[in-house]
XYZ file of C-alpha atoms in Angstrom:
746
model
C -5.772 13.113 19.934
C -7.127 9.586 20.227
C -9.886 8.715 22.688
C -10.364 5.316 24.272
C -13.720 4.801 26.032
C -14.616 1.789 28.155
C -12.246 -0.614 26.513
C -8.564 -0.729 27.402
C -6.038 1.090 29.451
C -3.233 3.206 28.171
C -0.548 1.898 25.901
C 3.049 2.912 25.782
C 5.205 2.149 22.791
C 8.936 2.417 23.220
C 11.327 2.007 20.347
C 14.729 0.696 21.192
C 17.780 2.444 19.819
C 20.303 -0.119 20.960
C 22.852 -1.262 18.429
C 22.264 -5.002 18.722
C 19.222 -7.053 19.574
C 19.487 -9.420 22.512
C 19.019 -13.083 21.708
C 15.686 -14.263 22.987
C 15.181 -17.564 24.791
C 11.408 -17.420 24.362
C 9.969 -20.565 22.738
C 6.841 -19.845 20.664
C 6.341 -23.418 19.373
C 3.942 -24.504 22.161
C 1.617 -21.750 20.947
C 1.298 -23.098 17.395
C -1.907 -25.042 16.778
C -1.917 -26.278 13.152
C -5.555 -27.378 13.500
C -6.678 -23.722 13.498
C -8.239 -23.046 10.108
C -8.998 -26.676 9.247
C -12.742 -26.049 9.553
C -15.078 -23.246 8.416
C -13.384 -23.356 4.988
C -10.194 -21.900 6.402
C -8.435 -24.281 3.983
C -5.340 -24.772 6.124
C -4.124 -28.261 6.977
C -2.390 -29.683 10.063
C 0.338 -31.435 8.102
C 4.091 -31.148 8.539
C 5.935 -28.436 6.655
C 9.166 -26.472 7.009
C 9.074 -22.675 6.716
C 8.300 -21.725 3.089
C 8.439 -25.416 2.168
C 8.060 -26.784 -1.336
C 7.074 -30.144 0.128
C 4.674 -30.849 2.958
C 2.996 -33.949 4.336
C -0.724 -33.482 4.924
C -3.311 -36.031 5.985
C -5.657 -36.527 3.032
C -9.219 -37.060 4.270
C -11.399 -35.528 1.554
C -11.878 -38.547 -0.725
C -14.699 -41.090 -0.550
C -17.061 -42.354 2.177
C -19.517 -39.458 2.136
C -21.033 -40.934 5.305
C -17.743 -40.279 7.116
C -16.520 -37.336 5.031
C -19.436 -34.933 4.510
C -17.012 -32.510 2.839
C -15.842 -34.783 0.026
C -13.499 -33.204 -2.526
C -15.722 -33.780 -5.567
C -18.992 -32.860 -3.868
C -18.253 -29.122 -3.785
C -15.624 -26.470 -4.463
C -13.235 -27.835 -1.832
C -9.702 -26.477 -1.824
C -7.974 -28.331 0.998
C -6.631 -31.879 1.444
C -7.948 -32.076 4.996
C -11.144 -31.044 6.783
C -11.357 -31.326 10.555
C -14.909 -32.704 10.592
C -14.073 -35.553 8.216
C -13.205 -38.976 9.592
C -12.049 -41.125 6.642
C -8.348 -40.991 5.780
C -6.913 -42.233 2.485
C -3.278 -41.256 2.841
C -0.755 -38.435 3.106
C -0.166 -35.979 0.247
C 3.291 -34.471 -0.304
C 2.722 -31.234 -2.252
C -0.057 -29.086 -0.853
C -1.368 -25.554 -0.569
C -2.588 -23.711 2.498
C -5.461 -21.257 2.719
C -6.383 -21.018 -0.957
C -9.803 -20.777 -2.578
C -9.553 -23.381 -5.343
C -8.536 -27.055 -5.475
C -5.016 -27.860 -6.633
C -2.029 -30.112 -5.823
C -2.713 -32.529 -2.944
C -0.858 -35.298 -4.790
C 1.876 -37.944 -4.379
C -0.151 -39.737 -1.719
C 1.317 -42.472 0.469
C -0.707 -44.809 2.661
C 0.452 -47.482 5.125
C -1.818 -50.555 5.339
C -1.665 -54.083 6.688
C -2.935 -57.396 5.352
C -3.571 -58.237 1.713
C -2.748 -55.628 -0.915
C -5.663 -53.323 -1.782
C -5.282 -50.403 -4.228
C -8.807 -48.919 -4.186
C -8.746 -45.973 -1.786
C -12.400 -46.457 -0.872
C -11.531 -49.960 0.337
C -8.177 -49.240 1.960
C -9.192 -45.944 3.615
C -9.755 -45.928 7.372
C -11.043 -43.938 10.274
C -8.373 -42.523 12.537
C -7.740 -41.274 16.071
C -5.127 -39.805 18.412
C -4.297 -36.910 16.078
C -1.618 -34.482 17.151
C 0.084 -31.651 15.315
C 2.869 -29.178 16.013
C 4.935 -26.887 13.832
C 6.776 -29.330 11.577
C 5.133 -32.484 12.946
C 1.917 -34.476 12.516
C 0.904 -37.875 13.910
C -2.201 -40.062 13.808
C -3.338 -43.595 14.597
C -4.953 -45.490 11.683
C -7.766 -47.447 13.307
C -8.194 -50.236 10.760
C -4.507 -51.130 10.704
C -3.316 -50.211 14.203
C -0.530 -48.271 12.491
C 0.890 -45.034 13.848
C 1.774 -42.587 11.075
C 4.075 -39.627 11.773
C 5.290 -36.915 9.429
C 7.846 -34.132 9.285
C 9.458 -32.266 6.398
C 12.474 -30.366 5.171
C 12.088 -27.589 2.612
C 11.936 -29.923 -0.394
C 11.236 -33.325 1.134
C 8.590 -35.014 3.223
C 9.657 -37.601 5.786
C 7.196 -40.098 7.270
C 7.535 -42.831 9.862
C 5.075 -45.708 9.908
C 5.010 -48.000 12.944
C 3.650 -51.368 11.792
C 2.514 -54.340 13.885
C 3.920 -57.787 13.159
C 2.575 -59.406 9.992
C 2.052 -58.379 6.400
C 2.264 -54.640 5.768
C 2.213 -52.351 2.746
C 3.170 -48.815 1.814
C 1.093 -47.591 -1.109
C 2.024 -44.665 -3.342
C -1.155 -43.571 -5.101
C -0.703 -41.218 -8.077
C -4.322 -41.353 -9.234
C -5.796 -39.730 -6.157
C -5.357 -36.033 -5.474
C -6.970 -32.669 -4.976
C -6.008 -31.404 -8.423
C -8.389 -31.664 -11.356
C -5.517 -32.486 -13.706
C -4.785 -36.091 -14.693
C -1.782 -38.134 -15.746
C 1.238 -39.611 -14.000
C 4.281 -41.835 -14.407
C 5.798 -44.209 -11.883
C 8.766 -46.603 -11.833
C 10.092 -48.857 -9.094
C 13.860 -48.337 -9.117
C 14.667 -50.944 -6.457
C 13.132 -52.529 -3.335
C 14.109 -49.262 -1.570
C 13.157 -46.620 -4.137
C 10.333 -45.371 -6.358
C 10.475 -42.439 -8.759
C 7.979 -40.701 -10.997
C 5.916 -37.631 -11.690
C 2.342 -36.377 -11.384
C 0.663 -33.784 -13.614
C -1.072 -30.893 -11.849
C -2.529 -27.559 -12.930
C -5.748 -25.662 -13.741
C -6.012 -23.798 -10.415
C -9.487 -22.233 -10.182
C -10.220 -24.120 -13.424
C -8.202 -21.490 -15.324
C -5.412 -21.889 -17.861
C -5.515 -25.698 -17.944
C -3.294 -25.601 -21.032
C -0.408 -24.680 -18.736
C -0.636 -27.903 -16.659
C 2.774 -29.058 -15.477
C 4.560 -31.994 -13.795
C 5.798 -32.357 -10.252
C 8.566 -34.946 -9.946
C 9.429 -37.117 -6.970
C 11.814 -39.730 -5.607
C 10.693 -41.898 -2.662
C 13.198 -43.831 -0.577
C 12.317 -46.478 2.016
C 14.420 -47.246 5.086
C 13.812 -50.975 4.740
C 13.962 -52.961 1.472
C 10.593 -54.400 0.511
C 10.018 -58.151 0.485
C 7.844 -57.598 -2.551
C 6.955 -54.624 -4.730
C 5.091 -53.666 -7.842
C 2.836 -51.179 -9.603
C -0.839 -50.982 -10.408
C -2.914 -49.388 -13.117
C -6.665 -49.003 -13.446
C -7.274 -48.254 -17.138
C -10.136 -46.509 -18.882
C -13.215 -48.723 -19.289
C -14.205 -49.258 -22.897
C -17.816 -49.523 -24.063
C -19.398 -51.165 -27.104
C -18.465 -54.229 -29.139
C -14.738 -53.991 -28.502
C -15.241 -54.288 -24.768
C -16.723 -57.804 -25.135
C -13.303 -59.165 -26.077
C -11.423 -57.416 -23.271
C -11.467 -59.553 -20.163
C -9.295 -56.942 -18.446
C -11.554 -54.033 -19.446
C -11.504 -51.366 -16.739
C -9.962 -53.735 -14.187
C -7.011 -52.850 -12.001
C -3.837 -54.558 -13.167
C -1.252 -55.485 -10.549
C 2.257 -55.679 -12.043
C 4.227 -57.570 -9.427
C 7.982 -56.997 -9.512
C 7.635 -54.620 -12.478
C 10.533 -52.136 -12.809
C 9.712 -50.286 -16.022
C 7.746 -47.049 -16.339
C 3.979 -47.150 -16.037
C 1.981 -44.202 -17.377
C -1.681 -43.415 -16.870
C -4.300 -41.658 -14.795
C -5.104 -44.153 -12.029
C -1.730 -45.649 -11.262
C 0.432 -46.331 -8.258
C 3.215 -48.401 -6.742
C 3.565 -50.445 -3.582
C 6.141 -51.866 -1.223
C 5.114 -54.953 0.762
C 6.729 -56.304 3.945
C 6.266 -59.377 6.129
C 7.422 -58.434 9.607
C 8.055 -61.049 12.295
C 7.977 -58.321 14.952
C 6.634 -54.743 15.039
C 8.780 -52.516 12.822
C 9.160 -48.899 11.760
C 9.573 -47.859 8.131
C 10.713 -44.358 7.249
C 9.646 -43.013 3.856
C 11.532 -40.003 2.500
C 10.117 -38.248 -0.576
C 11.967 -35.478 -2.368
C 10.078 -33.331 -4.862
C 11.008 -30.984 -7.706
C 9.232 -29.030 -10.429
C 12.248 -29.493 -12.727
C 13.185 -33.185 -12.947
C 13.436 -36.554 -11.221
C 17.195 -36.016 -10.967
C 16.651 -32.756 -9.092
C 14.088 -34.396 -6.798
C 16.698 -37.001 -5.928
C 19.331 -34.321 -5.336
C 16.921 -32.322 -3.152
C 16.309 -35.422 -1.057
C 19.986 -36.297 -0.746
C 21.126 -32.760 0.065
C 18.398 -31.924 2.595
C 17.732 -35.289 4.242
C 20.204 -37.937 3.090
C 20.771 -40.482 5.860
C 19.257 -38.313 8.590
C 16.707 -40.030 10.795
C 13.121 -38.905 11.245
C 14.003 -37.439 14.622
C 16.962 -35.513 13.215
C 14.887 -33.981 10.407
C 12.140 -33.104 12.873
C 14.581 -31.414 15.259
C 16.107 -29.306 12.489
C 12.716 -28.267 11.116
C 11.337 -27.332 14.500
C 14.446 -25.293 15.225
C 13.855 -23.459 11.943
C 10.255 -22.767 12.979
C 11.366 -21.559 16.398
C 13.802 -19.099 14.843
C 11.175 -17.810 12.410
C 8.521 -17.264 15.067
C 10.857 -15.705 17.637
C 10.842 -12.543 15.531
C 7.872 -11.455 17.662
C 7.738 -11.932 21.430
C 4.568 -11.250 23.400
C 3.728 -11.082 27.098
C 0.338 -10.972 28.768
C -2.885 -11.971 27.126
C -4.523 -15.357 27.541
C -3.087 -18.675 26.437
C -5.690 -18.781 23.668
C -4.730 -15.296 22.472
C -1.075 -16.293 22.293
C -2.008 -19.426 20.376
C -4.139 -17.459 17.906
C -1.267 -15.024 17.424
C 1.587 -17.480 16.918
C -0.470 -19.814 14.765
C -1.285 -16.832 12.558
C 2.419 -15.996 12.335
C 3.088 -19.661 11.490
C 0.506 -19.507 8.692
C 2.198 -16.443 7.177
C 5.386 -18.497 6.763
C 3.844 -21.133 4.472
C 3.169 -19.114 1.297
C 4.729 -17.769 -0.832
C 6.872 -20.891 -0.782
C 10.098 -22.111 -2.347
C 10.067 -23.139 -6.016
C 13.754 -23.580 -6.832
C 15.694 -26.761 -6.157
C 18.843 -26.943 -4.041
C 20.914 -26.354 -7.192
C 18.969 -23.142 -7.885
C 16.997 -24.482 -10.852
C 13.302 -23.779 -11.358
C 10.837 -23.791 -14.277
C 10.467 -20.363 -15.839
C 7.004 -18.938 -16.219
C 5.496 -19.288 -19.709
C 8.741 -20.213 -21.516
C 9.127 -23.842 -20.478
C 12.844 -23.244 -20.002
C 14.767 -24.019 -16.831
C 16.015 -20.936 -15.012
C 18.491 -20.665 -12.168
C 18.678 -18.391 -9.143
C 21.317 -17.649 -6.528
C 18.643 -16.709 -4.004
C 15.137 -18.049 -3.482
C 12.590 -18.179 -6.291
C 9.221 -17.911 -4.596
C 5.862 -19.097 -5.869
C 2.169 -19.033 -4.872
C 1.449 -15.318 -5.136
C -2.194 -14.779 -4.184
C -1.701 -11.094 -4.777
C -5.308 -9.844 -4.790
C -5.336 -10.951 -1.160
C -1.800 -10.320 -0.022
C -1.197 -6.808 -1.359
C -3.459 -5.361 1.353
C -1.489 -6.313 4.463
C 0.584 -9.468 4.059
C 3.544 -8.056 2.137
C 3.665 -5.048 4.448
C 4.054 -7.484 7.351
C 6.818 -9.333 5.523
C 8.625 -6.026 4.901
C 8.483 -5.333 8.631
C 9.309 -8.757 10.077
C 11.076 -10.643 7.264
C 12.520 -7.997 4.912
C 15.027 -10.377 3.328
C 12.167 -12.656 2.284
C 10.076 -9.776 0.984
C 12.934 -8.626 -1.239
C 13.331 -12.132 -2.668
C 9.592 -12.150 -3.362
C 9.917 -8.856 -5.236
C 12.884 -10.191 -7.198
C 10.866 -13.319 -8.014
C 8.080 -11.156 -9.426
C 10.564 -9.217 -11.551
C 12.038 -12.490 -12.831
C 8.518 -13.449 -13.879
C 8.268 -10.153 -15.727
C 11.516 -10.945 -17.561
C 10.236 -14.403 -18.490
C 6.595 -13.637 -19.177
C 6.525 -10.009 -20.235
C 4.021 -9.197 -17.473
C 4.001 -8.973 -13.723
C 2.192 -11.825 -11.962
C -1.477 -11.655 -11.042
C -2.016 -14.980 -9.223
C 1.050 -17.098 -9.938
C 1.385 -20.758 -8.965
C 4.446 -22.899 -9.687
C 5.415 -20.741 -12.670
C 1.969 -20.705 -14.223
C -0.284 -17.678 -14.349
C -3.764 -18.591 -13.155
C -5.301 -15.143 -13.913
C -7.407 -15.442 -10.763
C -9.254 -12.425 -9.324
C -9.071 -8.836 -10.575
C -6.897 -5.753 -10.503
C -3.158 -5.204 -10.821
C -1.916 -6.178 -7.354
C 1.780 -6.811 -8.092
C 2.107 -3.107 -8.904
C 0.979 -2.262 -5.374
C 3.392 -4.728 -3.764
C 6.398 -3.467 -5.722
C 5.688 0.178 -4.927
C 4.869 -0.519 -1.286
C 8.081 -2.468 -0.735
C 10.258 0.286 -2.170
C 8.445 3.041 -0.307
C 8.940 1.204 2.996
C 12.667 1.535 2.453
C 13.471 -1.909 1.006
C 15.155 -0.643 -2.143
C 17.592 -3.440 -3.000
C 15.984 -4.359 -6.318
C 15.855 -2.910 -9.829
C 13.259 -0.211 -9.238
C 13.470 1.161 -12.783
C 12.650 -2.268 -14.186
C 9.823 -2.537 -11.673
C 8.526 0.897 -12.620
C 8.633 0.002 -16.313
C 6.686 -3.185 -15.623
C 4.100 -1.215 -13.677
C 3.704 1.304 -16.514
C 3.242 -1.506 -19.027
C 0.348 -2.954 -17.054
C -1.156 0.516 -16.584
C -0.806 1.812 -20.165
C -0.730 -1.098 -22.619
C -4.277 -1.504 -23.953
C -3.478 -4.373 -26.346
C -4.319 -7.834 -24.961
C -3.407 -6.770 -21.449
C -3.870 -9.837 -19.204
C -3.516 -7.831 -15.988
C -5.947 -5.021 -16.751
C -8.724 -6.156 -19.095
C -10.904 -3.263 -20.232
C -8.026 -0.830 -19.738
C -8.898 1.385 -22.706
C -12.431 1.953 -21.405
C -11.036 2.645 -17.946
C -8.608 5.233 -19.337
C -11.250 6.840 -21.572
C -14.172 6.881 -19.105
C -12.479 6.588 -15.732
C -14.440 3.421 -14.964
C -15.528 0.096 -16.442
C -19.122 -0.142 -17.610
C -21.443 -2.878 -16.454
C -22.379 -3.472 -20.105
C -18.799 -4.402 -20.967
C -17.180 -7.827 -20.756
C -15.045 -7.297 -17.635
C -16.371 -9.143 -14.564
C -17.141 -7.014 -11.513
C -16.623 -3.633 -13.205
C -17.078 -1.596 -9.997
C -14.643 -3.738 -7.999
C -12.204 -3.785 -10.897
C -12.343 0.002 -11.275
C -11.567 0.386 -7.572
C -8.654 -2.072 -7.856
C -7.230 -0.184 -10.839
C -7.538 3.029 -8.803
C -5.497 1.519 -5.972
C -2.824 0.308 -8.393
C -2.698 3.727 -10.058
C -2.243 5.359 -6.670
C 0.710 3.021 -6.046
C 2.282 4.075 -9.342
C 1.718 7.726 -8.440
C 3.454 7.341 -5.078
C 6.445 5.557 -6.570
C 6.623 8.097 -9.393
C 6.709 10.880 -6.816
C 9.514 9.122 -4.938
C 11.502 8.678 -8.163
C 11.015 12.287 -9.221
C 8.717 11.515 -12.161
C 6.417 14.499 -11.650
C 4.214 14.196 -14.731
C 3.585 10.507 -14.111
C 2.707 11.342 -10.532
C 0.056 13.844 -11.603
C -1.366 11.532 -14.266
C -1.750 8.475 -12.059
C -2.917 10.355 -8.997
C -5.748 11.777 -11.106
C -6.568 8.311 -12.455
C -6.626 6.892 -8.925
C -9.588 9.103 -7.978
C -11.923 8.061 -10.781
C -13.984 5.898 -8.419
C -15.866 9.134 -7.734
C -17.582 8.742 -11.117
C -19.290 5.626 -9.734
C -20.450 7.220 -6.489
C -24.191 7.882 -6.626
C -25.202 10.625 -4.155
C -28.808 9.437 -4.347
C -28.150 5.862 -3.198
C -24.885 6.754 -1.402
C -23.130 3.736 -2.947
C -20.277 3.218 -5.366
C -22.376 1.389 -7.925
C -22.370 0.116 -11.504
C -22.840 2.368 -14.490
C -23.297 1.681 -18.173
C -20.529 2.824 -20.461
C -22.723 5.712 -21.668
C -22.916 7.119 -18.140
C -26.385 5.865 -17.201
C -26.752 4.151 -13.834
C -27.382 0.402 -13.972
C -31.155 0.135 -13.585
C -31.250 -3.162 -11.683
C -28.810 -2.125 -8.973
C -29.332 -3.974 -5.677
C -26.899 -3.061 -2.881
C -27.440 -6.408 -1.143
C -26.883 -8.638 -4.168
C -23.541 -10.397 -4.205
C -23.076 -11.176 -0.527
C -21.671 -14.595 0.394
C -19.883 -14.814 -2.975
C -23.103 -14.924 -5.002
C -22.866 -13.536 -8.547
C -23.319 -9.801 -8.875
C -23.082 -7.820 -12.142
C -21.109 -5.023 -10.488
C -18.811 -6.616 -7.934
C -16.360 -9.449 -7.385
C -16.973 -11.575 -4.279
C -19.104 -9.020 -2.513
C -21.895 -6.482 -2.734
C -22.166 -2.702 -2.788
C -21.923 -2.462 0.994
C -18.740 -4.527 1.097
C -17.054 -2.327 -1.508
C -18.404 1.023 -0.299
C -15.359 1.930 1.788
C -12.678 0.213 -0.317
C -10.917 3.478 -1.109
C -7.925 3.176 1.251
C -5.912 5.723 -0.728
C -8.522 8.512 -0.540
C -10.367 8.169 2.761
C -10.756 11.906 3.183
C -12.065 12.201 -0.361
C -14.655 9.523 0.327
C -15.682 11.328 3.510
C -16.247 14.478 1.486
C -18.389 12.597 -1.055
C -20.524 11.248 1.777
C -21.062 14.688 3.276
C -18.439 14.911 6.012
C -17.395 13.201 9.217
C -20.841 12.676 10.770
C -22.383 11.160 7.650
C -19.285 9.057 7.065
C -19.523 7.718 10.620
C -23.242 7.037 10.286
C -22.641 5.104 7.072
C -19.833 3.132 8.674
C -22.031 2.348 11.676
C -24.784 1.231 9.316
C -22.434 -1.189 7.562
C -21.792 -3.013 10.827
C -25.314 -2.683 12.233
C -26.854 -4.194 9.098
C -24.355 -7.084 9.235
C -22.932 -6.183 5.840
C -19.300 -6.229 6.989
C -17.581 -9.387 5.730
C -14.589 -10.396 7.823
C -13.935 -13.286 5.439
C -13.224 -11.075 2.460
C -10.298 -8.758 1.849
C -12.048 -5.572 0.624
C -13.462 -5.059 4.136
C -10.237 -5.570 6.085
C -9.549 -1.901 6.833
C -13.116 -0.867 7.646
C -12.918 -1.165 11.434
C -9.861 1.081 11.389
C -11.674 3.856 9.495
C -13.108 5.244 12.752
C -9.592 6.572 13.368
C -10.267 9.095 10.593
C -13.273 10.609 12.375
C -12.097 13.227 14.896
C -13.288 12.360 18.387
C -14.426 8.873 17.438
C -11.070 7.118 17.281
C -11.971 4.988 20.312
C -14.496 3.175 18.126
C -11.664 1.735 16.036
C -10.194 -0.121 19.011
C -13.642 -1.238 20.146
C -14.518 -2.572 16.712
C -11.203 -4.289 16.015
C -11.226 -6.088 19.364
C -14.834 -7.092 18.793
C -13.896 -8.563 15.413
C -10.957 -10.472 16.866
C -13.140 -11.929 19.627
C -15.891 -12.867 17.179
C -13.937 -14.378 14.317
C -10.601 -15.661 15.631
C -10.436 -18.647 17.984
C -8.081 -21.332 19.223
C -10.191 -23.951 17.445
C -10.417 -25.586 14.006
C -12.949 -22.934 12.932
C -10.728 -20.178 14.301
C -10.208 -18.325 11.013
C -13.154 -16.443 9.440
C -13.094 -18.406 6.183
C -10.291 -18.962 3.711
C -6.927 -17.870 5.116
C -5.939 -16.680 1.619
C -2.294 -17.755 1.878
C -1.836 -15.991 5.202
C -3.755 -12.767 4.564
C -6.407 -13.418 7.223
C -3.576 -14.319 9.573
C -1.675 -11.124 8.768
C -4.785 -9.098 9.655
C -5.046 -10.581 13.139
C -1.299 -10.272 13.761
C -1.385 -6.569 13.016
C -4.626 -6.093 14.932
C -3.299 -7.828 18.033
C -0.079 -5.778 18.112
C -2.027 -2.552 17.637
C -0.960 -1.151 14.271
C -2.317 -1.595 10.753
C -0.992 -0.588 7.280
C -4.137 1.224 6.235
C -3.050 2.494 2.796
C -1.294 0.159 0.347
C 1.775 1.766 -1.249
C 1.993 4.373 1.486
C 4.274 3.511 4.443
C 1.884 4.634 7.154
C 0.204 2.837 10.029
C -2.873 3.573 12.074
C -3.345 2.599 15.735
C -5.601 0.500 17.913
C -5.027 -0.699 21.454
C -2.986 -3.931 21.314
C -4.125 -7.242 22.766
C -0.958 -8.010 24.715
C 0.684 -6.201 27.608
C 4.055 -6.216 25.884
C 5.150 -6.945 22.333
C 8.737 -7.009 21.111
C 9.393 -7.014 17.382
C 12.957 -8.206 16.812
C 14.040 -6.359 13.680
C 16.547 -7.501 11.065
C 19.502 -5.168 11.494
C 20.648 -5.680 7.930
C 17.665 -3.464 7.095
C 16.655 -1.689 10.318
C 18.990 0.378 12.473
C 16.899 -0.163 15.596
C 17.182 -3.745 16.821
C 13.666 -3.926 18.195
C 10.316 -2.233 18.489
C 8.734 -2.595 21.924
C 5.028 -2.017 22.476
C 3.813 -1.921 26.080
C 0.256 -1.693 27.386
C 0.011 -0.535 31.011
C -3.010 -1.039 33.239
C -3.776 2.545 34.151
C -6.810 4.776 33.991
C -9.425 4.503 31.290
C -10.865 7.389 29.329
C -9.261 9.887 27.022
C -6.040 8.788 25.440
C -3.261 11.117 24.398
C -0.461 10.074 22.098
C 3.064 11.419 22.035
C 5.700 10.708 19.414
C 9.203 11.464 20.665
C 7.645 13.639 23.358
C 5.521 15.692 20.955
C 1.736 15.530 20.867
C 0.388 13.418 18.053
C -3.014 14.346 16.647
C -3.200 12.520 13.309
C -4.718 9.059 12.691
C -1.494 7.872 11.013
C 2.192 7.626 11.728
C 4.764 7.510 8.972
C 7.329 4.744 8.593
C 8.680 5.961 5.285
C 12.114 6.014 6.860
C 13.450 2.643 7.918
C 14.356 3.988 11.379
C 11.297 4.234 13.577
C 10.659 7.111 15.992
C 12.453 6.691 19.282
C 9.323 6.664 21.351
C 5.583 6.474 20.769
C 3.558 6.817 23.922
C -0.143 6.304 24.608
C -1.166 8.232 27.754
């Protein structure tokens, strides 16, 4: 049985067996704070976005004026268009990413100004005040211009409203500025009400720059401009030729120009001369297929709708998405942390296809078409650990479309994705994470996809040793059971452990599909991490390919993302317990429960646990696997929540990793956690809230809701009953879609 000492009172979990779920009137939107994660390198932004939006409108404050913006985009590895501490705004970008670790997108930037036309962002940028943000809405006052800027968005369009004072005003569309490291753009003024064009982006994490691609846009203005034009700042020539070029390197203003302009530092402008204060709405549709599709996206989703109408529809969509979980009790800050985390999980993966179903295929350059949703932005090394399990539970229809998207990529590319972005493979991080997601989804009971195709794709990544982009070093791994530190695969210990986890996923799916020999083969492969466990040092540590231990091993090297010859983004401590599929086997290697507990205690006592990095996510829960010490899991998890999650800009412990950090705190606050990827089991901790209702999708779940209740009764030993029977294991099984009728903490 579980024991709870000096922490929380008993918890009762009841599972409803009613046929239909009651409609909730609870409004979660007041508990969404989009500023959470905009500091401490959380890499979120407070801009306006619809659920799973292709387009978003983010304030862009990471360019120029290092005195006002200490975190300037080119001064470091900065991956977000907005940083809370910065004070110098240069516009509003319309395609953005949230919670990623590398710079990309952050382009198609608009900026309202007043007075004479200025196209240099250092000169036209301004400080700002009176910021406010809600789900689907952002507003700010631009100090220099006394202009209020507001933003909302539909799925494929950003809608802004600029409130200008009387006098000369401008709306700039800057295609030279951006977060991406890619260059090149095209712009054309169609009429005094419309601008169209494209911007090149690509090279996420500075990888695969050859696959750079365009994002297209159409911008429509609610009021016709009194004047308009384009600008271009060309390359500056040196040497003798430059002496004859009076225009060398100088910005050219092309007033009234309506033909295409191509270049790196280009833009367009609309100028007005208002006799009285006026509002201008700017609607920008985007597409990764064509300008025509961007225009159709804009017309179909926004059309003649006003700013207020788009905002109301988007906020209603957010309300519906977030109502899937209803909580009672807890503090206002705890509710805000929770619902903001849920909000962040609904940003990525995001929509790639246009309203007509078209999208760019991965690798081929062709245009594909889908009847459902083609998703993109798969940060799978992060998300396979908890995020997709949460989607299977709360948003199963979305999770299935994500799986189908990955299988479409396999059809187009010949390989499952590793870290896919807008139909390019960035090859970021290590391991074979899509394999885990596919197996996990099926094993949780979401089977409405081609599982034989998925299984074949998984086998290809696990067995093909010729130019395998998902599993480099695969032949050595198969032959030796591990990757040697003297090979050419980065982080050979981490990579071996990731391959083990993927092999375990294949084994579990093989078992489910009745493929007995495959099951035996991959289960054996999944345990090869044991060859890297050194009983002398008590670490999983690097070896040479000939079996000799790496002589310069340092268990502390590699913390804080410093380079380490054995590990990826971590050190030996931070990878010591990353064996979620064989916890009991790891305990045995360490010498049993007491030594396992002592080692786990030491990890936390020596401050080697890294809440900001995924390999460590499950470590606080591992106390549940030590008989008699289960209470320490709840103590540790609640300590971690209190330490690292806040209702403040620095309220995420580092990069949100496309919602993975947020998924961790959601699970931790409701009291269950999917401890083993590709195995539909959960482990327990005491929840944060007094009552939690998960409203389940009845197209997939027979029970309409899962209710978790925490009662304020006596402290001390805690007994658990499942459907009236005593429960003594650290896990409960959700392999069947229908949950138990009743889980009770006494």
